[in-house]
PDB file of C-alpha atoms and ligand atoms in Angstrom:
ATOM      1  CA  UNK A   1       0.000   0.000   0.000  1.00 46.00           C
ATOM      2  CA  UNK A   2       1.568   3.375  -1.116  1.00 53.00           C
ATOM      3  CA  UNK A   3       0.381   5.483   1.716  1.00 74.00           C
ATOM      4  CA  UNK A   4       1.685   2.863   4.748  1.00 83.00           C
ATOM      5  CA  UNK A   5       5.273   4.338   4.480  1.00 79.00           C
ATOM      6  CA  UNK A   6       3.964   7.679   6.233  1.00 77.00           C
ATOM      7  CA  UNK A   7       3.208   5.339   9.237  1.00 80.00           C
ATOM      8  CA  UNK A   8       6.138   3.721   9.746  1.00 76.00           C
ATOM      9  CA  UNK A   9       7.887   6.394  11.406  1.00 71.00           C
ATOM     10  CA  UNK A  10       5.031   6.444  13.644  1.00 77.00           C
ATOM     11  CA  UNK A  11       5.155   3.182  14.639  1.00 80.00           C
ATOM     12  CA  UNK A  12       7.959   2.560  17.198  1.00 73.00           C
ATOM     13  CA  UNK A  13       6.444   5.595  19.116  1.00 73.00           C
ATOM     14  CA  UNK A  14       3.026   4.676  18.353  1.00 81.00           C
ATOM     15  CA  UNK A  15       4.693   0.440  20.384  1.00 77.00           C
ATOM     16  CA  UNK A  16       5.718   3.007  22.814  1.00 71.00           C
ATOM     17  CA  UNK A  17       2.572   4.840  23.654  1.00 71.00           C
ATOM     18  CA  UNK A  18       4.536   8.109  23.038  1.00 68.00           C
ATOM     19  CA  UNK A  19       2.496   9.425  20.040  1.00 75.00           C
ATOM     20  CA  UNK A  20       0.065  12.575  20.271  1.00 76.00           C
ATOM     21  CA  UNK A  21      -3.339  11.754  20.047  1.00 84.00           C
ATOM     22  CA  UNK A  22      -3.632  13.262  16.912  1.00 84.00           C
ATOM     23  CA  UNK A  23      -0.796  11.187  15.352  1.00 82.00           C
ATOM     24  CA  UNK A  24      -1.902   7.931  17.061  1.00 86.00           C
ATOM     25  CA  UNK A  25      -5.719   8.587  15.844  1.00 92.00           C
ATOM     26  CA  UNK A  26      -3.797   8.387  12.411  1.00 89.00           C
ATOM     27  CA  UNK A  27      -1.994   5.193  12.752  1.00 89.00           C
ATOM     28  CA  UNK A  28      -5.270   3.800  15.065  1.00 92.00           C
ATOM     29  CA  UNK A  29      -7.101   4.873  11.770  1.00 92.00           C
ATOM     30  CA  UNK A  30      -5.001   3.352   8.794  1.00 91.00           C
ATOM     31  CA  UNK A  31      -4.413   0.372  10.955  1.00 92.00           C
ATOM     32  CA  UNK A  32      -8.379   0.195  10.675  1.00 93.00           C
ATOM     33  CA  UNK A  33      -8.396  -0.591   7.337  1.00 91.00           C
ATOM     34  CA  UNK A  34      -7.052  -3.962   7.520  1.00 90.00           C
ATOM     35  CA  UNK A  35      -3.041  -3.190   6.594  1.00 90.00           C
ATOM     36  CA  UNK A  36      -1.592  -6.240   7.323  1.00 90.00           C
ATOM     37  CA  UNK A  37       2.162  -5.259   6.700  1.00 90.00           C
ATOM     38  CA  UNK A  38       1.542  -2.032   8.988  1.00 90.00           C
ATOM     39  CA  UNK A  39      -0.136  -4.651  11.698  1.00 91.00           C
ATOM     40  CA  UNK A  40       2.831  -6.802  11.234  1.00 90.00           C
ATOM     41  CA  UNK A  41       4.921  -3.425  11.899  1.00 86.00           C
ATOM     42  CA  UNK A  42       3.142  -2.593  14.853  1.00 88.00           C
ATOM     43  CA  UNK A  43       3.457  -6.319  16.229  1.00 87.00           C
ATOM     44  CA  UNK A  44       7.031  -6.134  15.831  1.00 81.00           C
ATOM     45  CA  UNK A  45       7.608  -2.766  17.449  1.00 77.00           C
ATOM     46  CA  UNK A  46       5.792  -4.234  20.425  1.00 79.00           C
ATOM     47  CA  UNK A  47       8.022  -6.988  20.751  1.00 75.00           C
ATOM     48  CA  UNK A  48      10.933  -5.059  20.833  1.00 68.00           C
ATOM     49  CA  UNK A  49       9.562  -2.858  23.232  1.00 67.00           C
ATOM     50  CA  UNK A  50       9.073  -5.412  25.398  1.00 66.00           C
ATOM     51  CA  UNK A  51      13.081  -6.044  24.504  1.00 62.00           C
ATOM     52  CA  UNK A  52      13.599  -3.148  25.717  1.00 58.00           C
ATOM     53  CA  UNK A  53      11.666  -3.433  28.732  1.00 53.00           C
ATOM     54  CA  UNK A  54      13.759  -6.747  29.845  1.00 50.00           C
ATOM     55  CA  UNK A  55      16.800  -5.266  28.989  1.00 49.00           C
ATOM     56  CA  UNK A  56      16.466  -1.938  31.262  1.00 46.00           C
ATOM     57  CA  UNK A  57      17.441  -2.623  34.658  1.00 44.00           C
ATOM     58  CA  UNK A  58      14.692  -1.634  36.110  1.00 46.00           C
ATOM     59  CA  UNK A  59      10.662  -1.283  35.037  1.00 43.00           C
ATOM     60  CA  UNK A  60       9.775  -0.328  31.640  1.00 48.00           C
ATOM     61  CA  UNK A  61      10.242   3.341  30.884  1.00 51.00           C
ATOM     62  CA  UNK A  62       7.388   6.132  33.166  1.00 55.00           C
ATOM     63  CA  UNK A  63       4.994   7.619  30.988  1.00 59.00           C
ATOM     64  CA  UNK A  64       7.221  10.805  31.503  1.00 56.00           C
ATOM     65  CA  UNK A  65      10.416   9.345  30.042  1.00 56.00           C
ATOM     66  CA  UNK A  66       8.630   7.844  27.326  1.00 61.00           C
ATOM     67  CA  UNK A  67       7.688  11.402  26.065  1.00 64.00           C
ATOM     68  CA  UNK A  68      11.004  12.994  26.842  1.00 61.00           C
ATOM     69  CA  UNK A  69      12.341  10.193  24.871  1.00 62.00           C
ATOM     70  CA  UNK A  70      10.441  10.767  21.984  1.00 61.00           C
ATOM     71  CA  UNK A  71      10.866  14.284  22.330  1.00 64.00           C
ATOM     72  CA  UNK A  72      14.841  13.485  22.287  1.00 58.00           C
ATOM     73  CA  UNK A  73      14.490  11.029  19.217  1.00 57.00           C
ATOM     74  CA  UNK A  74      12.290  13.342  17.130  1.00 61.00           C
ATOM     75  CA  UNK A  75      15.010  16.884  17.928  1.00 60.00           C
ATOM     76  CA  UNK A  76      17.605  14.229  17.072  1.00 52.00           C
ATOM     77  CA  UNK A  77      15.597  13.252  12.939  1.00 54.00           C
ATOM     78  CA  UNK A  78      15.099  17.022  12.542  1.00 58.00           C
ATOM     79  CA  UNK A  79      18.293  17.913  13.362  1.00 56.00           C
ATOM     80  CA  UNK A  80      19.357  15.187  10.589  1.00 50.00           C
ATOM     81  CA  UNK A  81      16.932  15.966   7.788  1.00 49.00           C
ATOM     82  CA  UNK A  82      18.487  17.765   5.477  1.00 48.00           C
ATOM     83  CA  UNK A  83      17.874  15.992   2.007  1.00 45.00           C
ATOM     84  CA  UNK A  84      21.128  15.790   1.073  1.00 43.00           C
ATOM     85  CA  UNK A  85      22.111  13.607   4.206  1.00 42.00           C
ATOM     86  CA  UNK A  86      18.890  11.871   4.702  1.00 43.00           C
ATOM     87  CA  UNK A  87      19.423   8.435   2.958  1.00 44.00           C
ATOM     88  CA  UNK A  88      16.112   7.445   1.068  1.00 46.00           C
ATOM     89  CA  UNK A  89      13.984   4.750   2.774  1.00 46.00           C
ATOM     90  CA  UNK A  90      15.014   1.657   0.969  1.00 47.00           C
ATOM     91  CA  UNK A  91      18.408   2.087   1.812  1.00 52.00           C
ATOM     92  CA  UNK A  92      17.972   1.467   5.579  1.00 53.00           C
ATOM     93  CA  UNK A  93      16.435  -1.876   6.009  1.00 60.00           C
ATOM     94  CA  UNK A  94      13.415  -2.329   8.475  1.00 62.00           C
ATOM     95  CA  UNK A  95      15.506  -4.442  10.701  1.00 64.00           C
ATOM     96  CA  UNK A  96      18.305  -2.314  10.910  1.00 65.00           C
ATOM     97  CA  UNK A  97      16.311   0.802  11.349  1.00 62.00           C
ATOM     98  CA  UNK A  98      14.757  -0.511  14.520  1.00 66.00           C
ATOM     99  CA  UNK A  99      17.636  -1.984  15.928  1.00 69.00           C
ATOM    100  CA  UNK A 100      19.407   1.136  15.965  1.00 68.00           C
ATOM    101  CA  UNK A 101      16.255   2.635  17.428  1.00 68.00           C
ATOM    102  CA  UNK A 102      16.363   0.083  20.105  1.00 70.00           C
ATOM    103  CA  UNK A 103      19.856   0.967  20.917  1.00 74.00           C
ATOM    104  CA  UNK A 104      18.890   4.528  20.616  1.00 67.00           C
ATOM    105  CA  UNK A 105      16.276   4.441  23.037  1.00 72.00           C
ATOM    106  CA  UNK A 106      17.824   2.269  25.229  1.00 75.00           C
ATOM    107  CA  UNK A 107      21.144   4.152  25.324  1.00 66.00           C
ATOM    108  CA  UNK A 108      19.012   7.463  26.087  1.00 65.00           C
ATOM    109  CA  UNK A 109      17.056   5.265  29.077  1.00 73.00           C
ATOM    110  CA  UNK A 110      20.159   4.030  30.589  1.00 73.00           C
ATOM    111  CA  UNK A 111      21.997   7.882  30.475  1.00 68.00           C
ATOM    112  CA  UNK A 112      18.774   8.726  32.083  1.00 70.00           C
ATOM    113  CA  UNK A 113      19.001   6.031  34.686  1.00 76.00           C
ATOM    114  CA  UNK A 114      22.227   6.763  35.672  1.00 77.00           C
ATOM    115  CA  UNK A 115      21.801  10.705  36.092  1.00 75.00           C
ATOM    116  CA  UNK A 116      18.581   9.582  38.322  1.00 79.00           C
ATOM    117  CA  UNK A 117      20.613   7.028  40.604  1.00 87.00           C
ATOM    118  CA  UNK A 118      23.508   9.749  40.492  1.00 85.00           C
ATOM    119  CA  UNK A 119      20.821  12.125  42.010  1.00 84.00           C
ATOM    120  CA  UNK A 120      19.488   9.572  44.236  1.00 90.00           C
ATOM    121  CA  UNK A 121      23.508   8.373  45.806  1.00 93.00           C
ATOM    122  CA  UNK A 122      23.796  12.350  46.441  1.00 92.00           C
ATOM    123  CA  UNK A 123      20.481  12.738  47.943  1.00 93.00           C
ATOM    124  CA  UNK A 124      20.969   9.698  49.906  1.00 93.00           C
ATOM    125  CA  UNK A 125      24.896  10.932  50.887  1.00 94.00           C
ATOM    126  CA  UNK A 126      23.300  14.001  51.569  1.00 94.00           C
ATOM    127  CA  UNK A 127      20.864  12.333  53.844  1.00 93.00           C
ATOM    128  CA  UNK A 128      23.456  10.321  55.695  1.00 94.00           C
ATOM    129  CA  UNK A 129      25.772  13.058  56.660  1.00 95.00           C
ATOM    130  CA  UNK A 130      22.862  15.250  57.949  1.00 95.00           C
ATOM    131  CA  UNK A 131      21.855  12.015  60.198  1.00 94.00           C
ATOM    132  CA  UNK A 132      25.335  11.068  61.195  1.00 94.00           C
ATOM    133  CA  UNK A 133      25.386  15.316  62.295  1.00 95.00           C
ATOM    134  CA  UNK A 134      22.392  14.679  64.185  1.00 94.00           C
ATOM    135  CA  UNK A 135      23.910  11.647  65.925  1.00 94.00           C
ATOM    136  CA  UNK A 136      27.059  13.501  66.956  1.00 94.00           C
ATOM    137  CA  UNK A 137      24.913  16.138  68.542  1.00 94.00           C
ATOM    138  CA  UNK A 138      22.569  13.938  69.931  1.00 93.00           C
ATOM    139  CA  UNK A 139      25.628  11.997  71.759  1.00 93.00           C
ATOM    140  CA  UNK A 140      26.961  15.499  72.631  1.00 91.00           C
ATOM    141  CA  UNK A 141      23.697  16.488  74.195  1.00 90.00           C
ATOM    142  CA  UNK A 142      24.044  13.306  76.052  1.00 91.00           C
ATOM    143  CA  UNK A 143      27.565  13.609  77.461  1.00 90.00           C
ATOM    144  CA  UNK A 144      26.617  17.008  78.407  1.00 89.00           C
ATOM    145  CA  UNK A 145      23.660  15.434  80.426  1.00 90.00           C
ATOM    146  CA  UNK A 146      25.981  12.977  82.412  1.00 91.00           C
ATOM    147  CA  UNK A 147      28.103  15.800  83.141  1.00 91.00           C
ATOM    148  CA  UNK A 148      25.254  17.988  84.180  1.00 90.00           C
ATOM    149  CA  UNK A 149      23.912  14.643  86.341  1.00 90.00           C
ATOM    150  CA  UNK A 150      27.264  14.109  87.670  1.00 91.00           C
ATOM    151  CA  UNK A 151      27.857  17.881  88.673  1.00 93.00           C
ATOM    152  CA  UNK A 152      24.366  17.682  90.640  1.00 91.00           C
ATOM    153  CA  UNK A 153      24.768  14.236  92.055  1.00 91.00           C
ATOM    154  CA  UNK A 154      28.368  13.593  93.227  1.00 92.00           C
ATOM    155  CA  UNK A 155      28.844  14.382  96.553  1.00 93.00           C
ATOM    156  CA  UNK A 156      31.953  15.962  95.695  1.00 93.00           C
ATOM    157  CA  UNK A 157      30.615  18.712  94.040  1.00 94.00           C
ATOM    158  CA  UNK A 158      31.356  21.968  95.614  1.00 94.00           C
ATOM    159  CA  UNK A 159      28.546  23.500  96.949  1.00 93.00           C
ATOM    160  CA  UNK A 160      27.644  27.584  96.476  1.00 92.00           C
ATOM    161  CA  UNK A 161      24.621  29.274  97.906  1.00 87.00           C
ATOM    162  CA  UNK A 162      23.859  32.263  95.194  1.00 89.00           C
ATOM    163  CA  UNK A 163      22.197  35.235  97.548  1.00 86.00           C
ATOM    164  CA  UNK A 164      19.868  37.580  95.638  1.00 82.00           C
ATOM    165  CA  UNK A 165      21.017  41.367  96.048  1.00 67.00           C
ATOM    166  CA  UNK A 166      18.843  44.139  95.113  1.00 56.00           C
ATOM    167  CA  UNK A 167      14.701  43.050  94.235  1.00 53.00           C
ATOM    168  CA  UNK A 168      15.561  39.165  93.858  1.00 59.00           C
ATOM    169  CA  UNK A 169      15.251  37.568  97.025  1.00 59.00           C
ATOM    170  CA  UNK A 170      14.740  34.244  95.196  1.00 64.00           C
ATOM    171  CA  UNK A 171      18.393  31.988  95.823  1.00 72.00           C
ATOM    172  CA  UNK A 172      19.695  29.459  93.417  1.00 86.00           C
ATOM    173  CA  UNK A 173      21.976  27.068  93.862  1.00 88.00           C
ATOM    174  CA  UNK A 174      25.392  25.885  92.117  1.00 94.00           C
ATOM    175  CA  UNK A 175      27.416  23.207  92.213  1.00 95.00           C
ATOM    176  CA  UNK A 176      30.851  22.985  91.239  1.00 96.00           C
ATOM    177  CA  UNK A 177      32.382  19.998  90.524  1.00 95.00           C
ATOM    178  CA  UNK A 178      36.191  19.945  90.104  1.00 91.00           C
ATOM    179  CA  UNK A 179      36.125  17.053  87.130  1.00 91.00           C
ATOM    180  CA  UNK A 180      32.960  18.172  85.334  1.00 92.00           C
ATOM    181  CA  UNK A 181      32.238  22.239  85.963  1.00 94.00           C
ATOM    182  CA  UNK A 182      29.680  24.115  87.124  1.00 96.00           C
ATOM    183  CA  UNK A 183      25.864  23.623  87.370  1.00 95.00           C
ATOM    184  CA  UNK A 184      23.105  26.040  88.411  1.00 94.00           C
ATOM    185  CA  UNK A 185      19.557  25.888  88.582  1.00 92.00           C
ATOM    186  CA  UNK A 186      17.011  28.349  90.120  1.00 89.00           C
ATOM    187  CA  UNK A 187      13.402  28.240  90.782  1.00 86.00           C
ATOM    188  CA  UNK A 188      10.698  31.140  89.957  1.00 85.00           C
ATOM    189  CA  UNK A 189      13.258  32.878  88.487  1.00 89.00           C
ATOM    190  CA  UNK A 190      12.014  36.924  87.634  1.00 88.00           C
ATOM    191  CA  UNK A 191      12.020  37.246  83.864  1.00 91.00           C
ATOM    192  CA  UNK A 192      14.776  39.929  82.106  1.00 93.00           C
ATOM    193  CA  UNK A 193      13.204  42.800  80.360  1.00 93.00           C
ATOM    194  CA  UNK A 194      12.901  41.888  76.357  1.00 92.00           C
ATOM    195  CA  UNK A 195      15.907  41.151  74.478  1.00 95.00           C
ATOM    196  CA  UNK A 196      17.835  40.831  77.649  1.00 96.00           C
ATOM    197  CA  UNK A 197      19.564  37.916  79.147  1.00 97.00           C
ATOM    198  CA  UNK A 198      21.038  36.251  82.681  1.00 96.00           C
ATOM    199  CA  UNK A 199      24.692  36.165  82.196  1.00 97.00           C
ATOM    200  CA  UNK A 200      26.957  34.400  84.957  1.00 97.00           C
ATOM    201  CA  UNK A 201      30.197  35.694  85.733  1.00 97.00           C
ATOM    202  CA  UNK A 202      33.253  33.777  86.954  1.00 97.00           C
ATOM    203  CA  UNK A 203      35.216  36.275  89.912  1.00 96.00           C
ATOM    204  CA  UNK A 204      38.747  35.709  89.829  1.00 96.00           C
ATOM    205  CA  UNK A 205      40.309  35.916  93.586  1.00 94.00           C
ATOM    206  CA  UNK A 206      43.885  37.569  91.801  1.00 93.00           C
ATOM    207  CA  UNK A 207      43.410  41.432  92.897  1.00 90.00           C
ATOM    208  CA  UNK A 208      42.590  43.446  89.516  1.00 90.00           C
ATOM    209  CA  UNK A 209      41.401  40.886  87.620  1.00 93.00           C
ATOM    210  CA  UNK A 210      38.271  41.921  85.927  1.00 94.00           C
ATOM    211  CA  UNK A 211      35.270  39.303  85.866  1.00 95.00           C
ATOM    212  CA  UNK A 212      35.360  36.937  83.266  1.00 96.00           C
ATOM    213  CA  UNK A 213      32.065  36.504  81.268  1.00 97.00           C
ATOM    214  CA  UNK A 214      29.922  32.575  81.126  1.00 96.00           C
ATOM    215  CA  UNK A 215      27.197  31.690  80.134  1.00 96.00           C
ATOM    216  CA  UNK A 216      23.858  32.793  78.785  1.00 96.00           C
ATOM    217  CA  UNK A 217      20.364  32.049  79.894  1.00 95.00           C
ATOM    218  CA  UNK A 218      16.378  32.990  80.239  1.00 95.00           C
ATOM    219  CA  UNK A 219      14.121  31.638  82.393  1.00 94.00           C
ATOM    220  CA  UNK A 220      12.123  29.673  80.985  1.00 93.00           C
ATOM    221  CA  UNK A 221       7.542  30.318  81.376  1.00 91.00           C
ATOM    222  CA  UNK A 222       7.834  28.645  84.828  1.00 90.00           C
ATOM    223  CA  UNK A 223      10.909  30.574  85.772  1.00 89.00           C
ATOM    224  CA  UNK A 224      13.478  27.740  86.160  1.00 92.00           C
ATOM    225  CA  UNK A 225      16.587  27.781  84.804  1.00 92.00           C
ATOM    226  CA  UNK A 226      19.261  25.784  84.537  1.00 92.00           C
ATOM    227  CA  UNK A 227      22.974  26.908  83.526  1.00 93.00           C
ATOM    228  CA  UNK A 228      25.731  24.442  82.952  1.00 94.00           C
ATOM    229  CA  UNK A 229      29.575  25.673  82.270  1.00 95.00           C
ATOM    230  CA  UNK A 230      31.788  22.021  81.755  1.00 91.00           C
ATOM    231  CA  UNK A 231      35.140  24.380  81.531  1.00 92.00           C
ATOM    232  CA  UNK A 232      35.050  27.291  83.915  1.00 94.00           C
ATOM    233  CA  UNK A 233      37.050  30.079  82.747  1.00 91.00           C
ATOM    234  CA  UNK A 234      39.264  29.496  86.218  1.00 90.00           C
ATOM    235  CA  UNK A 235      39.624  26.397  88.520  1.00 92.00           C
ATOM    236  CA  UNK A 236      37.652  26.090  92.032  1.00 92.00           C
ATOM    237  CA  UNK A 237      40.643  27.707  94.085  1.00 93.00           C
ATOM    238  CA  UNK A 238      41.324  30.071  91.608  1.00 94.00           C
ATOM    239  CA  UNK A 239      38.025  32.032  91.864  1.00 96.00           C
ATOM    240  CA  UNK A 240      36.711  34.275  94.539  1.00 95.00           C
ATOM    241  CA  UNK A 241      32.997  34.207  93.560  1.00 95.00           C
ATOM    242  CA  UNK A 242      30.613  33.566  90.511  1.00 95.00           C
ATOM    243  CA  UNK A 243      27.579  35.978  89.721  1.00 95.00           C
ATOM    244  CA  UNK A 244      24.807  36.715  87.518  1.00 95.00           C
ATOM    245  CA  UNK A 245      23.867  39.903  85.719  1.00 95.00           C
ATOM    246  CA  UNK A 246      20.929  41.315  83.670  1.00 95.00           C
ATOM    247  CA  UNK A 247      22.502  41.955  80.191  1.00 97.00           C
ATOM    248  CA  UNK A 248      21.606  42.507  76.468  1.00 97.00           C
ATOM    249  CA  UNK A 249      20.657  39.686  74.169  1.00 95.00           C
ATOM    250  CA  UNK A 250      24.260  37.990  73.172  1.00 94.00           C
ATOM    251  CA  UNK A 251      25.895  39.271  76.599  1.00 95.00           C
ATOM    252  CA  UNK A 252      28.456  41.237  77.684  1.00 95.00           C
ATOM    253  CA  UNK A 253      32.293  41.095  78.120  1.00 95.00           C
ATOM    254  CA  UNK A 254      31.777  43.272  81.244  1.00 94.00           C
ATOM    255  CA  UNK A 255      29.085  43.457  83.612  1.00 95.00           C
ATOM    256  CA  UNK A 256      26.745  46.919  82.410  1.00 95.00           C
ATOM    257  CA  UNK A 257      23.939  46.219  85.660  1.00 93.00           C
ATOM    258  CA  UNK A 258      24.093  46.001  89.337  1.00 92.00           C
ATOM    259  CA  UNK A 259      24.937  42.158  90.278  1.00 92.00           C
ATOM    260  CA  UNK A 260      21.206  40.056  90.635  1.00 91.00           C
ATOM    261  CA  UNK A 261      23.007  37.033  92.520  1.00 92.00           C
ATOM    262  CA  UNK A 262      26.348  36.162  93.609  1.00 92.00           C
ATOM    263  CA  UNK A 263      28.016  33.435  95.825  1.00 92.00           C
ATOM    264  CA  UNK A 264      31.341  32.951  97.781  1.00 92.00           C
ATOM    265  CA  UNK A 265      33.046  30.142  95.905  1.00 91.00           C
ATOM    266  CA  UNK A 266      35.545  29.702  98.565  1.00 75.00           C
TER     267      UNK A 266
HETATM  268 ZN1   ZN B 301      -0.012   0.109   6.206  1.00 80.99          ZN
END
């Protein structure tokens, strides 16, 4: 039949699913009237489709690649067809012309595959470091807590009333512990004005040396608070007295407010 040779082009995307539905109406259509050799076409393309399936390494091609596939294979004939380089039909056999298709296709699927398991190894190396980070801080968080436990629980820690001066009557009460630093913790603690902060000082017992700044904390809605320094800035017989301050968000390197608390280390 003189008009089937319009089809044939059609047909390995037509095996594939990937034709428009205008185009596939077409070859639906002509396949309608009974063309056995465009049938036989069809039948063929299906098979090696189903090649092509077995051979991927995974499932047959998504929906999605199929298109972009097509789309690929259809740039790639324009770009080609020129007259003068565009051999005439008869001198590509059938067989050969879908066997390079095959290979074609298949060699587009497979660059595709391995740019999507490329993405998927980053994603999943991505994924691991941000888990093995979490696991670092999480055992961090927890060898902060046995200090914290150990500071509060060993009798040996060093014991330090904190007096409040001023308008906070309210004591807390650290613990010093010569192996694992300093806790404190305080009940119905009086909330700093906005965008201010409790900051603990560390007072050295040398004469003229100034008071070296610690940590950072706010109460939290129930007032308690709970301050933990594992390397004071000085060692037990070294300081004179630790004290807390009212200072701005981020803290101070010297104290700007009247002392709130402060205790007699030694
Ligand atoms: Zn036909």
């Amino acid at each position: 039949m003189k008009n089937c040779d319009q089809f044939r082009d059609l047909i390995e995307a037509y095996a594939l699913g990937a034709l428009d539905p205008q185009e596939r109406a077409a070859v639906e259509a002509h396949l309608a009237t009974g063309c056995l050799d465009c049938a036989k076409a069809v039948e063929e393309a299906r098979w090696l489709v189903s090649q092509l399936a077995y051979a991927a390494p995974e499932a047959a091609p998504s929906d999605m690649l199929k298109g972009r596939l097509m789309q690929t294979v259809r740039a790639e004939a324009q770009s080609h067809a020129k007259p003068h380089v565009m051999p005439s039909k008869s001198a590509i056999p059938f067989w050969l012309w879908t066997a390079v298709a095959a290979l074609l296709l298949f060699s587009i699927y497979s660059a595709w595959n391995a740019r999507r398991l490329q993405d998927e190894i980053r994603q999943a190396n991505d994924r691991a470091s941000q888990l093995l980070a979490e696991r670092q801080k999480a055992e961090e968080d927890l060898a902060d807590a046995k200090r914290q436990a150990m500071v509060m629980m060993d009798p040996s820690s060093h014991k330090i009333a904190l007096w409040g001066e001023h308008a906070h009557p309210e004591t807390l009460e650290a613990k010093w512990h010569s192996q694992f630093g300093v806790c404190i913790v305080g009940d119905k603690v009086p909330m700093p004005s906005a965008n201010h902060v409790l900051q603990l000082w560390f007072i050295p017992k040398k004469e003229g040396m100034p008071p070296m700044p610690s940590a950072m904390v706010r109460p939290d809605a129930s007032g308690k608070i709970m301050i933990y320094v594992s390397a004071p800035p000085e060692s037990m017989d070294d300081t004179k007295a630790i004290a807390i301050t009212e200072e701005p968000a981020g803290g101070s390197g010297w104290p700007t407010t009247p002392i709130l608390w402060s205790g007699n280390v030694t």
